[in-house]
Coordinates of N, CA and C in Angstrom, one line a residue:
X1 N 0.8 -1.2 0.0 CA 0.0 0.0 0.0 C 0.9 1.3 0.0
X2 N 0.6 2.2 -0.9 CA 1.4 3.4 -0.9 C 1.1 4.3 0.3
X3 N 2.0 5.3 0.6 CA 1.7 6.2 1.7 C 0.4 6.9 1.6
X4 N 0.1 7.4 0.3 CA -1.2 8.1 0.1 C -2.4 7.2 0.4
X5 N -2.4 6.0 -0.1 CA -3.5 5.1 0.2 C -3.6 4.8 1.6
X6 N -2.4 4.5 2.3 CA -2.4 4.2 3.7 C -3.0 5.3 4.5
X7 N -2.6 6.6 4.1 CA -3.1 7.8 4.9 C -4.6 7.9 4.7
X8 N -5.1 7.7 3.4 CA -6.6 7.8 3.2 C -7.3 6.8 4.0
X9 N -6.8 5.5 4.0 CA -7.4 4.5 4.8 C -7.5 4.8 6.3
X10 N -6.4 5.3 6.8 CA -6.3 5.6 8.2 C -7.3 6.7 8.6
X11 N -7.3 7.7 7.7 CA -8.3 8.8 8.0 C -9.7 8.3 8.0
X12 N -10.1 7.4 7.1 CA -11.4 6.9 7.1 C -11.7 6.0 8.3
X13 N -10.7 5.3 8.7 CA -10.8 4.4 9.9 C -11.1 5.3 11.2
X14 N -10.4 6.4 11.3 CA -10.7 7.3 12.4 C -12.0 8.0 12.3
X15 N -12.5 8.3 11.1 CA -13.8 8.9 11.0 C -14.9 8.0 11.4
X16 N -14.7 6.7 11.3 CA -15.7 5.7 11.6 C -15.6 5.2 13.1
X17 N -14.6 5.7 13.8 CA -14.4 5.0 15.1 C -15.6 5.3 16.1
X18 N -15.9 6.5 16.4 CA -16.8 6.8 17.5 C -18.3 6.5 17.2
X19 N -18.8 6.9 16.1 CA -20.3 6.7 16.0 C -20.8 5.3 16.2
X20 N -20.0 4.3 15.9 CA -20.5 2.9 16.0 C -20.7 2.5 17.4
X21 N -19.9 3.1 18.3 CA -19.9 2.5 19.7 C -20.5 3.5 20.7
X22 N -20.4 4.8 20.5 CA -21.0 5.8 21.4 C -22.3 6.3 20.8
X23 N -23.4 6.1 21.5 CA -24.7 6.4 20.9 C -25.0 7.9 21.2
X24 N -25.8 8.5 20.3 CA -26.2 9.9 20.5 C -27.7 10.0 20.3
X25 N -28.3 10.9 21.0 CA -29.8 11.2 20.8 C -30.0 12.2 19.7
X26 N -28.9 12.8 19.2 CA -29.0 13.9 18.2 C -28.7 13.3 16.9
X27 N -29.5 13.7 15.9 CA -29.4 13.1 14.5 C -28.4 13.8 13.6
X28 N -28.1 15.1 13.9 CA -27.3 15.9 13.0 C -25.8 15.5 13.2
X29 N -25.2 14.8 12.2 CA -23.8 14.3 12.4 C -22.8 15.5 12.7
X30 N -23.0 16.6 12.0 CA -22.0 17.7 12.2 C -22.1 18.3 13.6
X31 N -23.3 18.4 14.1 CA -23.5 18.9 15.5 C -23.0 17.9 16.5
X32 N -23.2 16.6 16.2 CA -22.7 15.6 17.1 C -21.1 15.7 17.2
X33 N -20.5 15.8 16.0 CA -19.1 15.9 15.9 C -18.6 17.1 16.7
X34 N -19.2 18.3 16.5 CA -18.8 19.5 17.1 C -18.9 19.4 18.6
X35 N -20.1 19.0 19.1 CA -20.3 18.9 20.5 C -19.3 17.9 21.2
X36 N -19.1 16.7 20.5 CA -18.3 15.7 21.1 C -16.8 16.2 21.2
X37 N -16.4 17.0 20.2 CA -15.1 17.5 20.3 C -14.9 18.5 21.5
X38 N -15.9 19.3 21.8 CA -15.9 20.1 23.0 C -15.9 19.3 24.3
X39 N -16.7 18.2 24.3 CA -16.8 17.4 25.5 C -15.5 16.6 25.7
X40 N -14.9 16.1 24.6 CA -13.7 15.3 24.6 C -12.5 16.2 25.1
X41 N -12.4 17.4 24.6 CA -11.3 18.3 25.0 C -11.4 18.6 26.5
X42 N -12.6 18.9 27.0 CA -12.8 19.2 28.4 C -12.5 18.0 29.2
X43 N -13.0 16.9 28.8 CA -12.8 15.6 29.6 C -11.4 15.2 29.6
X44 N -10.6 15.4 28.5 CA -9.2 15.1 28.5 C -8.5 15.9 29.6
X45 N -8.8 17.2 29.7 CA -8.2 18.1 30.6 C -8.5 17.7 32.1
X46 N -9.9 17.4 32.3 CA -10.3 17.1 33.7 C -9.8 15.7 34.2
X47 N -9.9 14.7 33.3 CA -9.5 13.4 33.6 C -8.0 13.4 33.9
X48 N -7.2 14.2 33.1 CA -5.8 14.2 33.3 C -5.4 14.8 34.6
X49 N -6.2 15.8 35.0 CA -5.8 16.6 36.2 C -6.4 15.9 37.5
X50 N -7.6 15.4 37.4 CA -8.2 14.8 38.6 C -8.3 13.3 38.6
X51 N -8.1 12.7 37.5 CA -8.4 11.2 37.4 C -9.8 11.0 36.9
X52 N -10.0 9.8 36.3 CA -11.3 9.4 35.8 C -12.3 9.3 36.9
X53 N -12.0 8.6 38.0 CA -13.0 8.3 39.0 C -13.4 9.5 39.8
X54 N -12.4 10.4 40.0 CA -12.7 11.6 40.8 C -13.4 12.7 40.1
X55 N -13.5 12.6 38.8 CA -14.1 13.6 38.0 C -15.6 13.3 37.8
X56 N -16.5 14.2 38.1 CA -17.9 14.0 38.0 C -18.5 14.6 36.7
X57 N -19.6 14.1 36.3 CA -20.2 14.6 35.1 C -20.7 16.1 35.3
X58 N -21.0 16.4 36.5 CA -21.3 17.8 36.8 C -20.1 18.7 36.6
X59 N -18.9 18.3 37.0 CA -17.7 19.1 36.8 C -17.5 19.2 35.3
X60 N -17.7 18.1 34.6 CA -17.4 18.2 33.1 C -18.4 19.1 32.5
X61 N -19.7 19.1 32.9 CA -20.7 20.0 32.3 C -20.3 21.4 32.5
X62 N -19.8 21.8 33.7 CA -19.4 23.1 34.0 C -18.2 23.5 33.1
X63 N -17.3 22.6 33.0 CA -16.1 22.9 32.1 C -16.5 23.2 30.7
X64 N -17.6 22.5 30.2 CA -18.1 22.7 28.8 C -19.1 23.8 28.7
X65 N -19.5 24.4 29.9 CA -20.6 25.4 29.9 C -21.9 24.7 29.3
X66 N -22.1 23.5 29.6 CA -23.3 22.7 29.2 C -24.1 22.4 30.5
X67 N -25.3 21.9 30.3 CA -26.0 21.2 31.4 C -25.6 19.7 31.3
X68 N -25.7 19.0 32.4 CA -25.4 17.6 32.5 C -26.3 16.9 31.5
X69 N -27.5 17.3 31.4 CA -28.5 16.6 30.5 C -28.0 16.7 29.0
X70 N -27.4 17.9 28.7 CA -27.0 18.0 27.3 C -25.9 17.1 27.0
X71 N -24.9 16.9 27.9 CA -23.8 15.9 27.7 C -24.4 14.5 27.4
X72 N -25.4 14.1 28.2 CA -26.0 12.8 28.0 C -26.7 12.6 26.6
X73 N -26.9 13.7 25.9 CA -27.5 13.6 24.6 C -26.4 13.1 23.6
X74 N -25.2 13.3 23.9 CA -24.1 13.0 23.0 C -23.2 11.8 23.5
X75 N -23.4 11.4 24.7 CA -22.7 10.3 25.3 C -23.5 9.7 26.4
X76 N -23.8 8.5 26.4 CA -24.7 7.9 27.4 C -24.1 7.6 28.7
X77 N -22.8 7.4 28.8 CA -22.2 7.0 30.1 C -20.9 7.8 30.2
X78 N -20.4 7.8 31.4 CA -19.1 8.4 31.7 C -18.0 7.6 31.0
X79 N -18.1 6.3 30.8 CA -17.1 5.5 30.1 C -17.1 6.0 28.6
X80 N -18.3 6.3 28.1 CA -18.4 6.9 26.7 C -17.6 8.1 26.6
X81 N -17.7 9.0 27.6 CA -16.9 10.3 27.6 C -15.4 10.0 27.7
X82 N -15.0 9.0 28.5 CA -13.6 8.7 28.6 C -13.1 8.2 27.2
X83 N -13.9 7.4 26.5 CA -13.5 7.0 25.2 C -13.3 8.2 24.2
X84 N -14.2 9.1 24.3 CA -14.1 10.3 23.4 C -12.9 11.1 23.8
X85 N -12.5 11.2 25.1 CA -11.3 11.9 25.5 C -10.1 11.2 25.0
X86 N -10.0 9.9 25.1 CA -8.8 9.2 24.7 C -8.6 9.2 23.2
X87 N -9.8 9.1 22.4 CA -9.7 9.3 21.0 C -9.3 10.7 20.6
X88 N -9.7 11.6 21.4 CA -9.3 13.0 21.2 C -7.8 13.2 21.3
X89 N -7.2 12.5 22.3 CA -5.7 12.5 22.4 C -5.0 11.8 21.2
X90 N -5.6 10.6 20.9 CA -5.0 9.9 19.8 C -5.0 10.7 18.5
X91 N -6.1 11.4 18.3 CA -6.3 12.1 17.0 C -5.3 13.3 16.9
X92 N -4.9 13.8 18.1 CA -3.9 14.9 18.1 C -2.6 14.4 17.5
X93 N -2.2 13.1 18.0 CA -1.0 12.5 17.5 C -1.1 12.3 16.0
X94 N -2.2 11.8 15.5 CA -2.4 11.5 14.1 C -2.3 12.8 13.3
X95 N -3.1 13.8 13.7 CA -3.1 15.1 12.9 C -1.7 15.7 12.8
X96 N -1.0 15.7 14.0 CA 0.3 16.4 14.0 C 1.3 15.7 13.0
X97 N 1.2 14.3 12.9 CA 2.1 13.6 12.0 C 1.7 13.9 10.6
X98 N 0.4 13.8 10.3 CA -0.2 14.1 9.0 C 0.2 15.5 8.5
X99 N 0.1 16.4 9.3 CA 0.3 17.8 8.9 C 1.8 18.2 9.0
X100 N 2.7 17.4 9.4 CA 4.1 17.7 9.5 C 4.7 17.9 8.1
X101 N 5.7 18.7 7.9 CA 6.3 18.9 6.6 C 6.8 17.6 6.1
X102 N 6.8 17.5 4.7 CA 7.3 16.4 4.1 C 8.7 16.6 3.7
X103 N 9.4 15.5 3.2 CA 10.8 15.6 2.8 C 11.0 14.5 1.8
X104 N 12.1 14.7 1.0 CA 12.4 13.7 -0.1 C 13.0 12.4 0.5
X105 N 13.8 12.6 1.5 CA 14.5 11.4 2.1 C 13.6 10.7 3.0
X106 N 13.4 9.4 2.9 CA 12.6 8.6 3.8 C 13.2 8.6 5.2
X107 N 14.5 8.8 5.4 CA 15.1 8.9 6.7 C 14.7 10.1 7.4
X108 N 14.7 11.2 6.7 CA 14.2 12.5 7.2 C 12.7 12.4 7.6
X109 N 11.9 11.7 6.8 CA 10.5 11.6 7.1 C 10.3 10.9 8.4
X110 N 11.1 9.9 8.7 CA 11.0 9.2 10.0 C 11.3 10.2 11.1
X111 N 12.3 11.0 11.0 CA 12.7 12.0 12.0 C 11.5 13.0 12.2
X112 N 10.9 13.5 11.1 CA 9.9 14.4 11.1 C 8.7 13.8 11.9
X113 N 8.3 12.6 11.6 CA 7.2 11.9 12.3 C 7.5 11.8 13.8
X114 N 8.7 11.3 14.1 CA 9.1 11.2 15.5 C 9.0 12.5 16.3
X115 N 9.6 13.6 15.6 CA 9.6 14.9 16.3 C 8.1 15.4 16.5
X116 N 7.3 15.2 15.5 CA 5.9 15.6 15.6 C 5.2 14.9 16.7
X117 N 5.4 13.6 16.8 CA 4.8 12.8 17.9 C 5.3 13.3 19.3
X118 N 6.6 13.5 19.4 CA 7.1 14.0 20.6 C 6.6 15.3 21.0
X119 N 6.4 16.2 20.0 CA 5.9 17.5 20.3 C 4.5 17.5 20.9
X120 N 3.7 16.7 20.4 CA 2.3 16.6 20.9 C 2.4 16.1 22.4
X121 N 3.3 15.1 22.6 CA 3.5 14.6 24.0 C 4.0 15.7 24.9
X122 N 4.9 16.5 24.4 CA 5.4 17.6 25.2 C 4.3 18.7 25.5
X123 N 3.5 19.0 24.5 CA 2.4 20.0 24.7 C 1.3 19.5 25.6
X124 N 1.1 18.1 25.6 CA -0.1 17.6 26.3 C 0.4 16.4 27.2
X125 N 1.3 16.7 28.0 CA 1.9 15.6 28.9 C 0.8 14.9 29.7
X126 N 0.0 15.7 30.3 CA -1.1 15.1 31.2 C -2.0 14.2 30.4
X127 N -2.4 14.7 29.2 CA -3.3 14.0 28.3 C -2.7 12.7 27.8
X128 N -1.4 12.7 27.5 CA -0.7 11.5 27.1 C -0.7 10.5 28.2
X129 N -0.5 10.9 29.4 CA -0.5 10.0 30.5 C -1.8 9.4 30.8
X130 N -2.9 10.2 30.4 CA -4.3 9.7 30.6 C -4.5 8.4 30.0
X131 N -4.0 8.2 28.8 CA -4.2 7.0 28.0 C -3.6 5.8 28.8
X132 N -2.4 6.0 29.5 CA -1.8 4.9 30.2 C -2.6 4.6 31.5
X133 N -3.1 5.7 32.1 CA -3.8 5.4 33.4 C -5.2 4.9 33.3
X134 N -5.9 5.3 32.2 CA -7.4 5.2 32.2 C -8.0 4.2 31.2
X135 N -7.1 3.7 30.3 CA -7.7 2.8 29.3 C -8.4 1.6 29.9
X136 N -7.8 1.0 31.0 CA -8.4 -0.2 31.6 C -9.7 0.1 32.3
X137 N -10.1 1.4 32.4 CA -11.4 1.7 33.0 C -12.5 1.6 32.0
X138 N -12.1 1.4 30.7 CA -13.1 1.3 29.7 C -13.7 -0.2 29.5
X139 N -14.9 -0.3 29.1 CA -15.4 -1.6 28.7 C -14.6 -2.2 27.6
X140 N -14.6 -3.5 27.4 CA -13.8 -4.2 26.5 C -14.0 -3.7 25.1
X141 N -15.3 -3.5 24.7 CA -15.5 -3.0 23.3 C -14.9 -1.6 23.1
X142 N -14.9 -0.7 24.1 CA -14.3 0.6 24.0 C -12.8 0.5 23.9
X143 N -12.2 -0.5 24.6 CA -10.8 -0.6 24.6 C -10.3 -1.0 23.2
X144 N -11.2 -1.8 22.5 CA -10.8 -2.2 21.1 C -10.7 -1.0 20.2
X145 N -11.6 0.0 20.4 CA -11.5 1.2 19.6 C -10.2 2.0 19.8
X146 N -9.8 2.0 21.1 CA -8.6 2.7 21.4 C -7.4 2.0 20.8
X147 N -7.4 0.7 20.8 CA -6.3 -0.1 20.2 C -6.3 0.1 18.7
X148 N -7.5 0.1 18.1 CA -7.5 0.4 16.6 C -7.0 1.8 16.3
X149 N -7.3 2.8 17.1 CA -6.9 4.1 16.9 C -5.4 4.2 17.0
X150 N -4.8 3.5 18.0 CA -3.4 3.5 18.2 C -2.7 2.8 17.0
X151 N -3.2 1.7 16.5 CA -2.6 1.0 15.4 C -2.6 1.9 14.2
X152 N -3.8 2.6 13.9 CA -3.9 3.5 12.8 C -2.9 4.6 12.8
X153 N -2.7 5.2 14.0 CA -1.8 6.3 14.1 C -0.4 5.8 13.9
X154 N 0.0 4.7 14.5 CA 1.3 4.2 14.4 C 1.7 3.8 13.0
X155 N 0.7 3.5 12.2 CA 0.9 3.1 10.8 C 1.5 4.3 10.0
X156 N 1.2 5.5 10.4 CA 1.8 6.7 9.8 C 3.3 6.7 9.9
X157 N 3.8 6.2 11.1 CA 5.2 6.1 11.3 C 5.8 4.8 10.7
X158 N 5.1 3.7 10.8 CA 5.6 2.4 10.3 C 5.8 2.5 8.8
X159 N 4.9 3.2 8.1 CA 5.0 3.3 6.6 C 6.4 4.0 6.3
X160 N 6.8 4.9 7.1 CA 8.0 5.6 6.8 C 9.2 4.8 7.1
X161 N 9.1 3.9 8.2 CA 10.2 3.0 8.5 C 10.3 2.0 7.4
X162 N 9.2 1.5 6.8 CA 9.3 0.6 5.7 C 9.9 1.2 4.5
X163 N 9.7 2.5 4.3 CA 10.3 3.2 3.1 C 11.8 3.2 3.3
X164 N 12.3 3.3 4.5 CA 13.7 3.3 4.8 C 14.3 1.9 4.5
X165 N 13.5 0.9 4.9 CA 14.0 -0.5 4.6 C 14.0 -0.7 3.1
X166 N 13.0 -0.3 2.4 CA 13.0 -0.5 0.9 C 14.1 0.3 0.2
X167 N 14.4 1.5 0.7 CA 15.5 2.3 0.2 C 16.9 1.8 0.5
X168 N 16.9 0.8 1.4 CA 18.2 0.2 1.7 C 18.9 1.0 2.8
X169 N 18.2 1.9 3.5 CA 18.8 2.7 4.6 C 18.8 1.9 5.9
X170 N 17.7 1.2 6.1 CA 17.6 0.3 7.3 C 17.7 -1.1 6.9
X171 N 18.3 -1.9 7.8 CA 18.3 -3.3 7.6 C 16.9 -3.9 7.7
X172 N 16.7 -5.1 7.3 CA 15.3 -5.7 7.3 C 14.9 -6.0 8.7
X173 N 14.1 -5.2 9.3 CA 13.6 -5.4 10.7 C 12.1 -5.4 10.6
X174 N 11.4 -5.7 11.8 CA 10.0 -5.6 11.9 C 9.6 -4.1 12.1
X175 N 9.0 -3.5 11.0 CA 8.7 -2.1 11.1 C 7.7 -1.8 12.2
X176 N 6.8 -2.7 12.4 CA 5.8 -2.4 13.4 C 6.4 -2.4 14.8
X177 N 7.3 -3.3 15.1 CA 8.0 -3.3 16.4 C 8.9 -2.1 16.6
X178 N 9.6 -1.7 15.5 CA 10.4 -0.5 15.6 C 9.6 0.7 15.9
X179 N 8.4 0.8 15.2 CA 7.5 1.9 15.4 C 7.1 2.0 16.9
X180 N 6.7 0.9 17.5 CA 6.4 0.9 18.9 C 7.5 1.4 19.8
X181 N 8.7 1.0 19.4 CA 9.9 1.5 20.2 C 10.1 3.0 20.1
X182 N 9.8 3.5 18.9 CA 9.9 4.9 18.6 C 8.8 5.7 19.4
X183 N 7.6 5.1 19.4 CA 6.4 5.7 20.1 C 6.7 5.7 21.6
X184 N 7.2 4.6 22.1 CA 7.5 4.5 23.6 C 8.5 5.5 24.0
X185 N 9.5 5.7 23.1 CA 10.5 6.8 23.3 C 9.8 8.1 23.5
X186 N 8.9 8.4 22.6 CA 8.1 9.7 22.7 C 7.3 9.8 24.0
X187 N 6.6 8.7 24.3 CA 5.8 8.7 25.5 C 6.7 8.9 26.8
X188 N 7.9 8.4 26.8 CA 8.8 8.5 27.9 C 9.0 9.9 28.3
X189 N 9.0 10.8 27.3 CA 9.2 12.2 27.6 C 8.2 12.7 28.6
X190 N 6.9 12.2 28.5 CA 5.9 12.7 29.5 C 6.0 11.8 30.8
X191 N 6.2 10.5 30.6 CA 6.2 9.7 31.8 C 7.3 10.0 32.8
X192 N 8.4 10.4 32.2 CA 9.6 10.7 33.1 C 10.1 12.1 32.9
X193 N 9.1 13.0 32.7 CA 9.5 14.4 32.5 C 10.2 15.0 33.7
X194 N 9.8 14.5 34.9 CA 10.3 15.1 36.1 C 11.9 14.9 36.2
X195 N 12.4 13.9 35.5 CA 13.8 13.7 35.4 C 14.5 14.3 34.1
X196 N 13.8 14.0 33.0 CA 14.4 14.4 31.7 C 14.5 15.9 31.6
X197 N 13.6 16.7 32.2 CA 13.6 18.1 32.2 C 14.9 18.7 32.8
X198 N 15.5 17.9 33.7 CA 16.7 18.3 34.4 C 18.0 17.8 33.7
X199 N 17.8 16.9 32.7 CA 18.9 16.3 32.0 C 19.2 16.8 30.6
X200 N 18.1 17.2 29.9 CA 18.2 17.4 28.5 C 17.1 18.3 28.0
X201 N 17.3 19.0 26.9 CA 16.3 19.8 26.3 C 15.4 18.9 25.4
X202 N 14.2 19.5 25.1 CA 13.3 18.7 24.2 C 14.0 18.4 22.9
X203 N 14.5 19.4 22.2 CA 15.1 19.1 20.9 C 16.3 18.1 21.0
X204 N 17.1 18.2 22.0 CA 18.2 17.2 22.2 C 17.6 15.8 22.5
X205 N 16.5 15.7 23.2 CA 15.9 14.4 23.5 C 15.5 13.8 22.2
X206 N 14.8 14.5 21.4 CA 14.3 14.0 20.1 C 15.5 13.5 19.2
X207 N 16.5 14.4 19.1 CA 17.7 14.1 18.3 C 18.5 13.0 18.8
X208 N 18.7 12.9 20.1 CA 19.5 11.8 20.7 C 18.7 10.4 20.5
X209 N 17.4 10.5 20.7 CA 16.6 9.2 20.5 C 16.7 8.8 19.0
X210 N 16.6 9.7 18.1 CA 16.6 9.4 16.7 C 18.0 8.8 16.3
X211 N 19.1 9.4 16.9 CA 20.4 9.0 16.7 C 20.6 7.5 17.1
X212 N 20.1 7.2 18.3 CA 20.2 5.9 18.8 C 19.5 4.9 17.9
X213 N 18.3 5.2 17.4 CA 17.6 4.3 16.5 C 18.2 4.1 15.2
X214 N 18.7 5.2 14.6 CA 19.3 5.1 13.3 C 20.6 4.3 13.3
X215 N 21.4 4.6 14.3 CA 22.7 3.8 14.4 C 22.5 2.3 14.7
X216 N 21.4 2.0 15.3 CA 21.0 0.6 15.6 C 20.5 -0.1 14.3
X217 N 19.9 0.7 13.4 CA 19.1 0.1 12.3 C 19.8 0.3 10.9
X218 N 20.7 1.3 10.8 CA 21.2 1.7 9.5 C 22.2 0.7 8.9
X219 N 22.0 0.6 7.6 CA 23.0 -0.1 6.7 C 24.1 0.9 6.4
X220 N 25.1 0.5 5.6 CA 26.2 1.4 5.3 C 25.7 2.6 4.5
X221 N 24.7 2.3 3.6 CA 24.2 3.5 2.8 C 23.3 4.3 3.7
X222 N 22.7 3.7 4.7 CA 21.9 4.4 5.7 C 22.7 5.3 6.5
X223 N 23.9 4.9 6.9 CA 24.8 5.8 7.7 C 25.2 7.0 6.8
X224 N 25.5 6.7 5.5 CA 25.9 7.8 4.7 C 24.7 8.8 4.5
X225 N 23.5 8.3 4.4 CA 22.3 9.2 4.3 C 22.1 9.9 5.6
X226 N 22.4 9.3 6.7 CA 22.3 9.9 8.0 C 23.3 11.1 8.2
X227 N 24.5 10.9 7.7 CA 25.5 12.0 7.7 C 25.0 13.2 6.9
X228 N 24.4 12.9 5.7 CA 23.8 14.0 4.9 C 22.7 14.7 5.6
X229 N 21.9 13.9 6.3 CA 20.8 14.5 7.1 C 21.3 15.4 8.2
X230 N 22.3 14.9 8.9 CA 22.9 15.7 10.0 C 23.6 17.0 9.5
X231 N 24.3 16.9 8.3 CA 24.9 18.1 7.7 C 23.8 19.1 7.3
X232 N 22.7 18.6 6.8 CA 21.6 19.5 6.4 C 21.0 20.2 7.5
X233 N 20.8 19.5 8.7 CA 20.3 20.1 9.9 C 21.2 21.1 10.5
X234 N 22.5 20.8 10.4 CA 23.5 21.7 11.0 C 23.5 23.0 10.1
X235 N 23.4 22.9 8.8 CA 23.4 24.0 7.9 C 22.1 24.9 8.2
X236 N 21.0 24.2 8.3 CA 19.7 24.9 8.6 C 19.8 25.6 9.9
X237 N 20.4 25.0 10.9 CA 20.5 25.7 12.3 C 21.4 26.9 12.2
X238 N 22.5 26.8 11.4 CA 23.4 28.0 11.3 C 22.6 29.1 10.6
X239 N 21.9 28.8 9.5 CA 21.1 29.8 8.8 C 20.1 30.4 9.7
X240 N 19.4 29.6 10.6 CA 18.4 30.2 11.5 C 19.1 31.1 12.5
X241 N 20.3 30.8 12.9 CA 20.9 31.7 13.9 C 21.3 33.0 13.2
X242 N 21.6 33.0 11.9 CA 22.0 34.2 11.2 C 20.8 35.1 10.8
X243 N 19.7 34.5 10.8 CA 18.5 35.2 10.2 C 18.1 36.5 10.9
X244 N 18.2 36.6 12.3 CA 17.9 37.9 12.9 C 18.7 39.1 12.4
X245 N 20.1 38.8 12.2 CA 20.9 39.8 11.7 C 20.6 40.2 10.3
X246 N 20.2 39.2 9.5 CA 19.9 39.4 8.1 C 18.6 40.3 8.0
X247 N 17.7 40.1 8.9 CA 16.4 40.8 8.9 C 16.7 42.3 9.1
X248 N 17.8 42.6 9.9 CA 18.1 44.0 10.2 C 19.1 44.6 9.2
X249 N 19.3 43.9 8.1 CA 20.3 44.4 7.1 C 21.7 44.1 7.5
X250 N 21.9 43.2 8.5 CA 23.3 42.8 8.9 C 24.0 43.8 9.8
X251 N 23.3 44.8 10.3 CA 23.9 45.8 11.2 C 23.9 45.3 12.6
X252 N 25.0 45.6 13.3 CA 25.1 45.3 14.7 C 24.3 46.3 15.6
X253 N 23.8 45.8 16.7 CA 23.0 46.7 17.6 C 23.8 47.9 18.0
X254 N 23.2 49.1 17.9 CA 23.9 50.3 18.4 C 24.7 51.0 17.3
X255 N 24.8 50.4 16.1 CA 25.5 51.0 15.0 C 24.6 51.5 13.9
X256 N 25.0 52.6 13.3 CA 24.2 53.1 12.1 C 25.1 53.2 10.9
X257 N 24.5 53.0 9.7 CA 25.3 53.2 8.5 C 25.4 54.6 8.2

């Protein structure tokens, strides 16, 4: 399957996830989607801060500026709301990867995907941890939806890993397993942020993790490609550091022509 077809299939899978399992009393699909996004965003915040069991539907209603009765029109149970919140978090990962800039090199595309995933984890640490803490509170059928959403999101990274294998940059490995190792590396930034924040910057964490994976997986041609990737990033960083001076015409502060 090509990357384009895989992406289209994944997007369709996500669009079909919630309506099948979470019942609504409202017939308008667009209104259901809009209200559920509001409910899910509020629930992800409250569940992350207070925990699933300590958060009440009344607190959630106040957070949404809804009545409790209105919430029940879009989700029948508190477990339904938890599913919406978890899918809301998963969709953030998917959208960030899908919207990340593209690149010619499959190796660089893996880096871009990893960086995008890590960035969502960094921005929504509590929400990322919510998935670890609360998934087991869901009924079995709901858990299946979360697993499917996770697999669909991970496929966006796995497809890029397979491209590296096909290009001869990575040795022949299990792309799905490698993808989970990359994803767990991203999640660790939130799970152990209390320590990592004292040891390393976010950018260096992403770069060092990518370096570890590439050096473990790369073929000889992959190492050569990786050196080109590093040189390109170093050049881009130098250009970025010079850009403020360029914007001022190259003049130093306090001097006039």
